[in-house]
Short mmCIF file of C-alpha atoms and ligand atoms in Angstrom, two decimals:
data_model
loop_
_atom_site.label_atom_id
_atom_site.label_comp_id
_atom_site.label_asym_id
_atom_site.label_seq_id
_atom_site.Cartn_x
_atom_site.Cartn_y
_atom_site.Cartn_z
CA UNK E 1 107.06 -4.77 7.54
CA UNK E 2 108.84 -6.50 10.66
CA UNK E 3 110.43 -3.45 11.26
CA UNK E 4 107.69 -1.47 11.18
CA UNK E 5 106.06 -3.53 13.54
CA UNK E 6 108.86 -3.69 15.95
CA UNK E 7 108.96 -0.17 15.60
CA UNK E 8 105.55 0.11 16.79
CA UNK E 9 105.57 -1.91 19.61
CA UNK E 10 108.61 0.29 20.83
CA UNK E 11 106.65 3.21 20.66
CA UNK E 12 103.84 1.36 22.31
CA UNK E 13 106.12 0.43 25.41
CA UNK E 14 107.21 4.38 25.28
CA UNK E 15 103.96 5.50 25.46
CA UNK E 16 103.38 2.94 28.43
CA UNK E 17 106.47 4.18 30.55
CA UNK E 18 105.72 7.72 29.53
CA UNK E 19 102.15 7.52 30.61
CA UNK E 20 103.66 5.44 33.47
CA UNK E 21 105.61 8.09 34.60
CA UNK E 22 103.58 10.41 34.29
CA UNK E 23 101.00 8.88 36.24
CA UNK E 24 103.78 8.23 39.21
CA UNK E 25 104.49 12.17 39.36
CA UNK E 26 100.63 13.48 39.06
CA UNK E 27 98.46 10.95 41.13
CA UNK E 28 100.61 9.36 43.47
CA UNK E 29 101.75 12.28 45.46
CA UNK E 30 98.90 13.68 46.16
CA UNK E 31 98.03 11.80 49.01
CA UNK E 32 101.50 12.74 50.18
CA UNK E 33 101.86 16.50 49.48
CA UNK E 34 101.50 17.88 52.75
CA UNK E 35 104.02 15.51 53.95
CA UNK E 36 106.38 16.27 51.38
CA UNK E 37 105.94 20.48 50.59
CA UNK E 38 106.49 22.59 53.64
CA UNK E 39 103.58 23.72 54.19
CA UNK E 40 103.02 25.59 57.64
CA UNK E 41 102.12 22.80 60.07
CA UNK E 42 98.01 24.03 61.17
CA UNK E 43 98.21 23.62 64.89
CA UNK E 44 95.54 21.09 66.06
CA UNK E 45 96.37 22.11 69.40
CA UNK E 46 95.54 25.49 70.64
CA UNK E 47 96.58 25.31 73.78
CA UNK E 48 99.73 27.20 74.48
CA UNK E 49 102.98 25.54 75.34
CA UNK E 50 102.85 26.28 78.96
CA UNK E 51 100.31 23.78 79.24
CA UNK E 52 103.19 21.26 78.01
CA UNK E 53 105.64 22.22 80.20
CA UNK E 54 103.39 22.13 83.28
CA UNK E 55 102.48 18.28 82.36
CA UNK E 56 106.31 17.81 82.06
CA UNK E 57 106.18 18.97 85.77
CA UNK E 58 103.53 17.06 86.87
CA UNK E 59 104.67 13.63 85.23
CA UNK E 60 107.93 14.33 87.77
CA UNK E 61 106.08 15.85 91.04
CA UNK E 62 107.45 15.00 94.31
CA UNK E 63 105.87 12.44 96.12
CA UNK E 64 105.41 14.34 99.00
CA UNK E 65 102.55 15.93 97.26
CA UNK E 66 101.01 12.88 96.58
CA UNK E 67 100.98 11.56 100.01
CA UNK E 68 99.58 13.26 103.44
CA UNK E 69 101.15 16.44 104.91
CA UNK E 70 101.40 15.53 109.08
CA UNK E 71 101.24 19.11 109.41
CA UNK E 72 97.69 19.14 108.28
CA UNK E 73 96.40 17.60 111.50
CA UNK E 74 96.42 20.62 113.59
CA UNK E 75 94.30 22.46 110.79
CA UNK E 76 92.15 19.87 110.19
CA UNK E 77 91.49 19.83 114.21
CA UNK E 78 90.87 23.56 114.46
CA UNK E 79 88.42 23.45 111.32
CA UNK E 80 86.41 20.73 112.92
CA UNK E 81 86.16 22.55 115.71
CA UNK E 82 84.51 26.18 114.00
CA UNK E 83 82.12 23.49 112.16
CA UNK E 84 80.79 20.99 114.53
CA UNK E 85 77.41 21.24 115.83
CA UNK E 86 76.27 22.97 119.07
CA UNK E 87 73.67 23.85 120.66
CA UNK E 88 72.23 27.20 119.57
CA UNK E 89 69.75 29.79 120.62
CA UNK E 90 67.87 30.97 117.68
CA UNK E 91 67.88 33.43 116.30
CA UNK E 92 71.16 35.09 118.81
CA UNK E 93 73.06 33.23 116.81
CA UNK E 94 73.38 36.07 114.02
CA UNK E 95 76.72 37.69 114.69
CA UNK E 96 76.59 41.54 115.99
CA UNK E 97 77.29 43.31 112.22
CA UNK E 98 80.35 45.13 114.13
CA UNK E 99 82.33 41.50 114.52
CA UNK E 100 81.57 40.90 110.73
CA UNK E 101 85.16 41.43 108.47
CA UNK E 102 86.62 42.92 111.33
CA UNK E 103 89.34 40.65 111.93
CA UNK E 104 91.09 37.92 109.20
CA UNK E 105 87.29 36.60 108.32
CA UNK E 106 84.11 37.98 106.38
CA UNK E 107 82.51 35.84 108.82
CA UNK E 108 83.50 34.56 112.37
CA UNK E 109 83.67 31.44 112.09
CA UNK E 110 85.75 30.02 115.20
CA UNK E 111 84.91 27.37 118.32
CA UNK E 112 81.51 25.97 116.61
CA UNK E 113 80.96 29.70 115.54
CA UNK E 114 80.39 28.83 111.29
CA UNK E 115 78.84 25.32 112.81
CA UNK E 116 76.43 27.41 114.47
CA UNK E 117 76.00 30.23 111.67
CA UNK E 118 75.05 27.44 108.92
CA UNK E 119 72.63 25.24 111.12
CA UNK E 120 70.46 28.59 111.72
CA UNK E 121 70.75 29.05 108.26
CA UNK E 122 69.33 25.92 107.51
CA UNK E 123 66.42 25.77 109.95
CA UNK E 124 65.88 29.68 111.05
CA UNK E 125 61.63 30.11 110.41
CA UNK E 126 60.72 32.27 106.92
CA UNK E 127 58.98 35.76 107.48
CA UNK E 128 59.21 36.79 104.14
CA UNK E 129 60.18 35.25 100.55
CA UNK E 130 60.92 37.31 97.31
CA UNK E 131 62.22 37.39 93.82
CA UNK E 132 66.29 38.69 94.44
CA UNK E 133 66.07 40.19 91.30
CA UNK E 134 69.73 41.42 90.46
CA UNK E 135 71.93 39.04 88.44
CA UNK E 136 71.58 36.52 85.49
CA UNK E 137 70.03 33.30 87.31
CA UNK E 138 66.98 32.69 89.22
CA UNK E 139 67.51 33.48 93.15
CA UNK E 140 65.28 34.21 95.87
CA UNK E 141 66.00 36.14 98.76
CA UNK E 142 64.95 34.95 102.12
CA UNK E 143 64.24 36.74 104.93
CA UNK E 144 64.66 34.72 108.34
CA UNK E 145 62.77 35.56 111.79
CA UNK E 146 65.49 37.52 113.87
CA UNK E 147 65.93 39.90 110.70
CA UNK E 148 68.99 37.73 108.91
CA UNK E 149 68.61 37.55 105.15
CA UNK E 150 69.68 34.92 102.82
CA UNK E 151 69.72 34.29 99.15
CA UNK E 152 68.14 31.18 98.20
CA UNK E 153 70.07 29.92 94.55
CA UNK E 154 67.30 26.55 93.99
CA UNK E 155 68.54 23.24 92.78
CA UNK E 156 68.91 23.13 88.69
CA UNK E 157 70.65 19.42 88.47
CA UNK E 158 70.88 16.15 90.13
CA UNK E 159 74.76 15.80 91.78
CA UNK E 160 75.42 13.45 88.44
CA UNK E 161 74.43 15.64 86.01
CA UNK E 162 77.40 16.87 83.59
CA UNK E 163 77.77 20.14 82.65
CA UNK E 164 78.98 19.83 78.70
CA UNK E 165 80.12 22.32 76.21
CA UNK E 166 81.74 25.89 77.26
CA UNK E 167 83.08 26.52 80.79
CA UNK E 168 80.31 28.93 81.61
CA UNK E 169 77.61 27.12 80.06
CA UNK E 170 74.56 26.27 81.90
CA UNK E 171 72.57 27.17 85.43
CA UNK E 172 74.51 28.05 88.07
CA UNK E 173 74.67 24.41 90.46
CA UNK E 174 73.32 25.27 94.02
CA UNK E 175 75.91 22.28 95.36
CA UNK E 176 79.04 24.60 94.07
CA UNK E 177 78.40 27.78 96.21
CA UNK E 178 77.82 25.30 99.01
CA UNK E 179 81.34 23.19 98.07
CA UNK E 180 83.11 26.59 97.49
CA UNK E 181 82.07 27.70 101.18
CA UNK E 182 83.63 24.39 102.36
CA UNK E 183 86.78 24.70 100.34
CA UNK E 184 87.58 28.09 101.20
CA UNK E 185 87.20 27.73 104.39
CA UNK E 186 90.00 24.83 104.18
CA UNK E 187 92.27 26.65 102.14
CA UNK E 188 92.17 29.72 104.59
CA UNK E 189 90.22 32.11 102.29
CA UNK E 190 87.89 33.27 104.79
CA UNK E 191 86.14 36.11 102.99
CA UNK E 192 83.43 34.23 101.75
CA UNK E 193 79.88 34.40 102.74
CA UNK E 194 78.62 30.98 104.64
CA UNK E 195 76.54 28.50 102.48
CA UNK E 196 74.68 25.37 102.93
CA UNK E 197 72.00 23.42 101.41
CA UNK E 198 68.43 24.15 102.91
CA UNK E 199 65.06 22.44 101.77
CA UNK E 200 62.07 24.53 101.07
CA UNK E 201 58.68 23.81 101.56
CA UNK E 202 56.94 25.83 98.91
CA UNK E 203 53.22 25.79 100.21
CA UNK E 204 54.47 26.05 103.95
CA UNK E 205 57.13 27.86 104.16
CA UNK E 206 57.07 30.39 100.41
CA UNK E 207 53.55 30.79 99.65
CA UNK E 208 52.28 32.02 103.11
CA UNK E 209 54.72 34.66 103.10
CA UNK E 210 55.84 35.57 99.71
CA UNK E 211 55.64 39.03 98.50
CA UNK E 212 53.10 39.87 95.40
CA UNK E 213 56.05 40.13 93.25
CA UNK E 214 57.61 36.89 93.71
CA UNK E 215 53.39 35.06 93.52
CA UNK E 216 53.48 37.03 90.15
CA UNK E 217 56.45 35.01 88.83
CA UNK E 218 54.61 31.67 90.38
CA UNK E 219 53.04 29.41 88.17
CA UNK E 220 51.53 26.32 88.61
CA UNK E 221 52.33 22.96 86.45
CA UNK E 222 50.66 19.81 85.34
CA UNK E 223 50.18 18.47 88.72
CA UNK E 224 48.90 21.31 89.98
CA UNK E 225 52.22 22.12 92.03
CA UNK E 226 53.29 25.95 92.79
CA UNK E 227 56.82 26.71 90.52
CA UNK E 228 58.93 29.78 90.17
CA UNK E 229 60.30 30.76 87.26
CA UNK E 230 61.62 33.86 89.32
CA UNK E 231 63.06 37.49 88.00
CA UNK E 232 66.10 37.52 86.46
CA UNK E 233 68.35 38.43 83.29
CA UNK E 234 68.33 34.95 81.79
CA UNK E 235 64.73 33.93 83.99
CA UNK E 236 62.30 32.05 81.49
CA UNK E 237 58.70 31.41 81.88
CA UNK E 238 59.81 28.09 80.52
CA UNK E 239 62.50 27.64 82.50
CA UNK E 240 60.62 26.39 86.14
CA UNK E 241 62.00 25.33 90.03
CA UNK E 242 58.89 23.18 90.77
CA UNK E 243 58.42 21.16 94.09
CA UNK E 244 59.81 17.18 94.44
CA UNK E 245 57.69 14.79 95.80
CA UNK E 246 57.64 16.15 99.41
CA UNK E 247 56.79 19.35 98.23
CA UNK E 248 60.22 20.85 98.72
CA UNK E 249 62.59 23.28 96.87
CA UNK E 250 66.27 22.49 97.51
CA UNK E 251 68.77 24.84 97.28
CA UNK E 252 71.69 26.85 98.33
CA UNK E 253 71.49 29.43 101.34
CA UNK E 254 74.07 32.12 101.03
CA UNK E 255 74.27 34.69 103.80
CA UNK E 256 73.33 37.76 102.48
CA UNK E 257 75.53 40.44 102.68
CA UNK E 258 73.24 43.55 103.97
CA UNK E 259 74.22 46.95 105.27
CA UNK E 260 77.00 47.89 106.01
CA UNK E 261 78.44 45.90 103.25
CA UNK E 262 79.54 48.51 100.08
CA UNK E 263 81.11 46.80 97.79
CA UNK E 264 82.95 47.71 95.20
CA UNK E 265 83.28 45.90 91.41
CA UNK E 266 85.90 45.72 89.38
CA UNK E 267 86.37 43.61 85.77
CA UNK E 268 88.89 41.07 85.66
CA UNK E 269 91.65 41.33 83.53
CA UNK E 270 91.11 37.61 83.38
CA UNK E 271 87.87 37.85 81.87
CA UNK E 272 86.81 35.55 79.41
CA UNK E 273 84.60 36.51 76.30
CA UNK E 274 81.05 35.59 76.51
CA UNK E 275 79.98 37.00 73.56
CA UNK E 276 82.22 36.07 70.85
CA UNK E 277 85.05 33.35 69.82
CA UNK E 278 87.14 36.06 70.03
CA UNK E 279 90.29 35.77 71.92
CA UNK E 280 90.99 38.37 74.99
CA UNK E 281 94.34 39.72 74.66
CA UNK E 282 95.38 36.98 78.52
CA UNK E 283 94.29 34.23 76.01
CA UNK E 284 96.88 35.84 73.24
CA UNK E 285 99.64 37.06 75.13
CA UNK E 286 101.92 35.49 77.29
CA UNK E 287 103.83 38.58 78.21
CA UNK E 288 99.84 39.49 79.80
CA UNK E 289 101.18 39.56 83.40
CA UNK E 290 103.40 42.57 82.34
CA UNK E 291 100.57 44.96 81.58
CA UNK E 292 98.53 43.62 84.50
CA UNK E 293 101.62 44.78 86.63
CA UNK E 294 101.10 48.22 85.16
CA UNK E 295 97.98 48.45 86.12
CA UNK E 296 97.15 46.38 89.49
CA UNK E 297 98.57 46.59 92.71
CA UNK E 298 101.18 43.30 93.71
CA UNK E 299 98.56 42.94 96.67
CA UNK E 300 95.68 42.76 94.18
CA UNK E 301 97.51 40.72 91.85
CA UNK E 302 98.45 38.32 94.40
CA UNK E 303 94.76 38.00 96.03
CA UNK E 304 93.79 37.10 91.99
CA UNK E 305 96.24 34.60 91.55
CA UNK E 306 94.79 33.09 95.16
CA UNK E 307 90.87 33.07 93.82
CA UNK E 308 92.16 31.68 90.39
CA UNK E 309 93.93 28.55 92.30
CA UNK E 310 90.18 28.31 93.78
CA UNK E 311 88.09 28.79 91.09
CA UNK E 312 90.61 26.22 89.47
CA UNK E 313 89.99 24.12 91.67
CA UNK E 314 86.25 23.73 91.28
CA UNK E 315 86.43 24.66 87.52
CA UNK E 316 84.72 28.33 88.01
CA UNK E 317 85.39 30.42 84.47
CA UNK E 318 82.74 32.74 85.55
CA UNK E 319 85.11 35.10 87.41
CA UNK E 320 84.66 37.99 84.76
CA UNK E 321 84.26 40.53 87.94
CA UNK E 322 84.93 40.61 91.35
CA UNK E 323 83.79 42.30 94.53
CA UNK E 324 85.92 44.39 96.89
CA UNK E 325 85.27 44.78 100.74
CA UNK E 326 88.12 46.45 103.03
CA UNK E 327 90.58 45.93 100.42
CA UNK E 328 89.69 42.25 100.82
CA UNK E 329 88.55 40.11 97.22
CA UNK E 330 84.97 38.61 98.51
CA UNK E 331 84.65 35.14 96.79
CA UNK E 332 80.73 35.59 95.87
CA UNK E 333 79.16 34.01 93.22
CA UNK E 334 80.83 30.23 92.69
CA UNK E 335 77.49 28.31 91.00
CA UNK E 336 79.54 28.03 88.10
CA UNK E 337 81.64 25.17 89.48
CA UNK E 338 81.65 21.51 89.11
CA UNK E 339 79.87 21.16 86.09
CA UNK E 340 82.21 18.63 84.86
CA UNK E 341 84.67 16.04 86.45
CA UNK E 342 86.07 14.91 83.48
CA UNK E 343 87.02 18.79 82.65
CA UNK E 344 90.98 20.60 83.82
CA UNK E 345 90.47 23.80 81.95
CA UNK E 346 94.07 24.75 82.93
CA UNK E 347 93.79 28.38 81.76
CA UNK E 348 91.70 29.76 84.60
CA UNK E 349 95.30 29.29 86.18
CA UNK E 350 95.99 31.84 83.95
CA UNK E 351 96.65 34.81 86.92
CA UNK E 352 99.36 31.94 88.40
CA UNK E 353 101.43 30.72 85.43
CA UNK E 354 101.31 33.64 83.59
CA UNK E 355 102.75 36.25 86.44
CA UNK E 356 104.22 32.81 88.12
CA UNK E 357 104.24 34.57 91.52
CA UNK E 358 102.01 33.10 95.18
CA UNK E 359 102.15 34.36 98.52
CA UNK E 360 104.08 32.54 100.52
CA UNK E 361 101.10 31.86 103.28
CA UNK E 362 99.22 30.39 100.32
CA UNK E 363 101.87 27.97 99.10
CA UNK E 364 102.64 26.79 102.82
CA UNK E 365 98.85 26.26 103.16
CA UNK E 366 97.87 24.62 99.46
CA UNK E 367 101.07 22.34 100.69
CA UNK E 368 99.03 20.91 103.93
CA UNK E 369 96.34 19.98 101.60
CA UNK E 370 98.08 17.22 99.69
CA UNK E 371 97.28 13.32 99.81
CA UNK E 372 93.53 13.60 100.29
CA UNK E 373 93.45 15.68 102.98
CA UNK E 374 91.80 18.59 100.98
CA UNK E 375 88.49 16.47 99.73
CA UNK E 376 88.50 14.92 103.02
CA UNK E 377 87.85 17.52 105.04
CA UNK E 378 85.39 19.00 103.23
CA UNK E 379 83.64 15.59 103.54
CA UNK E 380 83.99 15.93 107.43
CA UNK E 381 83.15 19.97 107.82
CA UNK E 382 79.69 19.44 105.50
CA UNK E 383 78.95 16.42 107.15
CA UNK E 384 78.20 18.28 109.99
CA UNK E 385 74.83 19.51 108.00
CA UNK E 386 74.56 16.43 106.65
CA UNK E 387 74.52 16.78 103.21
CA UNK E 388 76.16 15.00 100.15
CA UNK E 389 77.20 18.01 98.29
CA UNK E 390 79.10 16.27 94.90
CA UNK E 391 79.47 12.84 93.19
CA UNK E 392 82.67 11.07 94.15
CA UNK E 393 83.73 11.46 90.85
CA UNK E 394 84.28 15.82 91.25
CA UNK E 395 85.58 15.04 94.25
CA UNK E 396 88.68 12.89 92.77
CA UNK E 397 88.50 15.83 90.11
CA UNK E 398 89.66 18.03 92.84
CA UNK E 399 92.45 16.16 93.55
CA UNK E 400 93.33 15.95 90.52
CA UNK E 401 93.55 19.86 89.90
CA UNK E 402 95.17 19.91 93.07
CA UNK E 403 98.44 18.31 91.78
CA UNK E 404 98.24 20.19 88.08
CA UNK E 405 98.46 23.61 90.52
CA UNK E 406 101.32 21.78 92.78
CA UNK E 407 102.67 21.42 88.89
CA UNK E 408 102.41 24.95 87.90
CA UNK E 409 104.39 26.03 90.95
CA UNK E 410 107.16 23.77 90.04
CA UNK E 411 106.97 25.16 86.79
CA UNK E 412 107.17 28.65 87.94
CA UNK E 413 109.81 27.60 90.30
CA UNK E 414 111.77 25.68 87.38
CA UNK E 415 111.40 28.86 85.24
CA UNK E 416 112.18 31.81 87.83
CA UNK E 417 113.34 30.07 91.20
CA UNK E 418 111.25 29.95 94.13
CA UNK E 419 112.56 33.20 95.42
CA UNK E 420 111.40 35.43 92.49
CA UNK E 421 107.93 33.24 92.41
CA UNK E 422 106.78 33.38 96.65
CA UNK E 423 106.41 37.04 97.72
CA UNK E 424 107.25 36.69 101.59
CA UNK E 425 105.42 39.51 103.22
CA UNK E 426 101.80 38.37 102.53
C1 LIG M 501 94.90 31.69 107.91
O1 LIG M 501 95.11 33.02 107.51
C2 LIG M 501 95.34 33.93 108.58
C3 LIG M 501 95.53 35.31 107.98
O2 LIG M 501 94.43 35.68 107.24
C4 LIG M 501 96.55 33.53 109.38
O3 LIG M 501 96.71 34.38 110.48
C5 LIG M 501 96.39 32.09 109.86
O4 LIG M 501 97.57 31.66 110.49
C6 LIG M 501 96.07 31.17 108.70
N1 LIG M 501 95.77 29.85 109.22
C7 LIG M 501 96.30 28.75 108.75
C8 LIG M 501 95.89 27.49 109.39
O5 LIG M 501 97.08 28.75 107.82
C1 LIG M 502 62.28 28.29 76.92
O1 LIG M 502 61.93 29.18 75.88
C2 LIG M 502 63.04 29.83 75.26
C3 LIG M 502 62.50 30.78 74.23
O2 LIG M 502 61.74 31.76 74.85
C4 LIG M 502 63.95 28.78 74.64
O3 LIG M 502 65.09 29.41 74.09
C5 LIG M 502 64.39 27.78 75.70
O4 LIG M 502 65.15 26.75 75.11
C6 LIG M 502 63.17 27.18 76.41
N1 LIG M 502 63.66 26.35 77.50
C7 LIG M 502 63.26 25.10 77.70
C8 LIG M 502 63.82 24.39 78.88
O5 LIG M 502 62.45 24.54 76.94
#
């Protein structure tokens, strides 16, 4: 009887450590599994290990790019000197089309020359006002007494207003063509049409001499105010430029490129994919460069690797194509920039650390820019027209890119050596 009962209670205390056991090997592990089977670790982070190395790089930059370049001075001087104001005769001021891109400029732009160019272009009279109907986003194009044309790209945000969500998302943002005229202009890319920022008065200066075309795509709102929803690929009915309080349209003048001016387009093999999630084969292969080489020209490839520092710079992913003149890249087309501050998307660097070569003459110049000196200027030079053209936040953004790209070229330096990455005769 005692036996039995001891015999029992054994089997009881079996069943306990069995079940025990049991219990140990089935639930407890599974909250370790993937620690403990070797699963193939799912990579959170998609960005490709060049991005790693080029933070290495710019944990342990040089403080000489952090601080002012003396050399900088000079430039700075000269560049104050093309933009500050003068007195001009309107309209003479339009430059005779046989001085335009004929020497190391789209534009001249010398001794108060671009000063002179932009303050026309902000207060020449309106003869005529229509819908500029080529391209994706609302632009008008303006037609100034003394026969100059400009296109007119009207203000979509406030200067605060953050841009969220994919690199190319939302309306182009009249203040970046007008900031990417400045900053060319101090990095030495001078094939860029001038820009500044004009106000419009819509029943004064549109209405009385808009075509029928451009009244068609007029509407008026709530209080009774004349807006344009304008002609265009993505144009809306919807999607309005209405008058503020003083009845005026701000926006971006661009000098319009007329006659003689044939371009010619070509695609980017940088483009991005603005259709699908799909991957292009630059976002997939690091070897890219190689087959670019095949294709491209070293010149070509070199001017690419300049406009992606630029477009970098302002955080422009919208350079799917890009316009030829005299063998020269034209930087049109930079509304896609500063949507946000907050934003590095280092792969529009793509062009520079994946073929990790830079003209010489650009690396010598992107080195005068360091310390400050870079935002700075383009403070002074659009001060000039008197305009605030970003938040200070993009403007410390800019600064910020500036040392990631004074990164990637120690990178490519630390990978190749400086002389397989600076190509001396450009
Ligand atoms: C700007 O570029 C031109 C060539 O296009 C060159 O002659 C000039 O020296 C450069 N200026 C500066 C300040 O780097
Ligand atoms: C305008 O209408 C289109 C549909 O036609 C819509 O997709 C879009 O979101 C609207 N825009 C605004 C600002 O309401």
């Amino acid at each position: 009887m005692s036996m039995n009962y001891v015999f029992g209670f054994f089997l009881f205390l079996l069943l306990l450590i069995a079940l025990n056991i049991y219990f140990f090997y089935t639930l407890m592990p599974i909250s370790k599994k993937p620690i403990n089977f070797n699963v193939p670790s799912i990579k959170l982070d998609l960005s490709p290990s060049v991005f790693k190395d080029i933070y290495d790089y710019l944990n342990y930059l040089p403080s000489q790019y952090k601080s002012r370049n003396q050399k900088f001075q000079a430039v700075q001087k000269t560049l104050i000197s093309s933009f500050s104001p003068a007195i001009v005769q309107l309209p003479d001021v339009w430059p005779d089309q046989s001085l335009v891109a004929s020497g190391s400029s789209l534009y001249p732009h010398k001794n108060e020359v671009a000063g002179q160019i932009l303050h026309a272009m902000k207060t020449s009279p309106i003869a005529l006002v229509d819908n500029a109907a080529k391209g994706t986003q609302l632009k008008l194009l303006l037609l100034l007494e003394g026969k100059q044309k400009l296109y007119f790209k009207p203000k979509r945000y406030e200067l605060d207003h953050v841009i969220r969500g994919s690199i190319v998302a939302g309306f182009d943002r009249h203040n970046a063509e007008v900031f990417a005229y400045y900053l060319a202009m101090t990095m030495n890319l001078t094939w860029i049409p001038p820009s500044v920022i004009r106000k419009v008065n819509v029943d004064k200066e549109i209405v009385p001499v808009a075509t029928l075309g451009l009244k068609k795509t007029m509407i008026r709102n709530a209080n009774a105010k004349h807006c344009i929803y304008g002609k265009c690929f993505y144009c809306k009915i919807n999607e309005t430029v209405c008058p503020d309080h003083k009845g005026e349209i701000e926006g971006a003048a661009i000098l319009y490129l007329d006659k003689p001016f044939q371009f010619n387009v070509y695609k980017s093999p940088w483009q991005r994919n603005y259709h699908s999630t799909k991957l292009m084969e630059w976002q997939k292969n690091s070897d890219f460069c190689k087959k670019v080489q095949g294709t491209l020209s070293l010149k070509r490839i070199l001017d690419l690797i300049d406009i992606s520092i630029f477009d970098f710079l302002i955080q422009n992913g919208d350079r799917h194509r890009y316009e030829m003149y005299r063998n020269k890249i034209l930087l049109l087309d930079n509304g896609k920039g500063l949507g946000n501050p907050l934003n590095d998307e280092l792969d529009i660097l793509a062009p520079l650390y994946q073929c990790c070569m830079l003209k010489l003459s650009t690396w010598r110049h992107l080195e005068l820019l360091s310390g400050g000196s870079l935002t700075e200027t383009i403070k002074l030079l659009s001060a000039f027209q008197g305009v605030k053209l970003a938040t200070e936040e993009h403007f410390r953004a800019v600064e910020r890119r500036l040392l990631k790209l004074y990164a990637t070229v120690q990178y490519c330096i630390g990978k190749h050596g400086s002389a397989k990455v600076f190509k001396t005769q450009w």
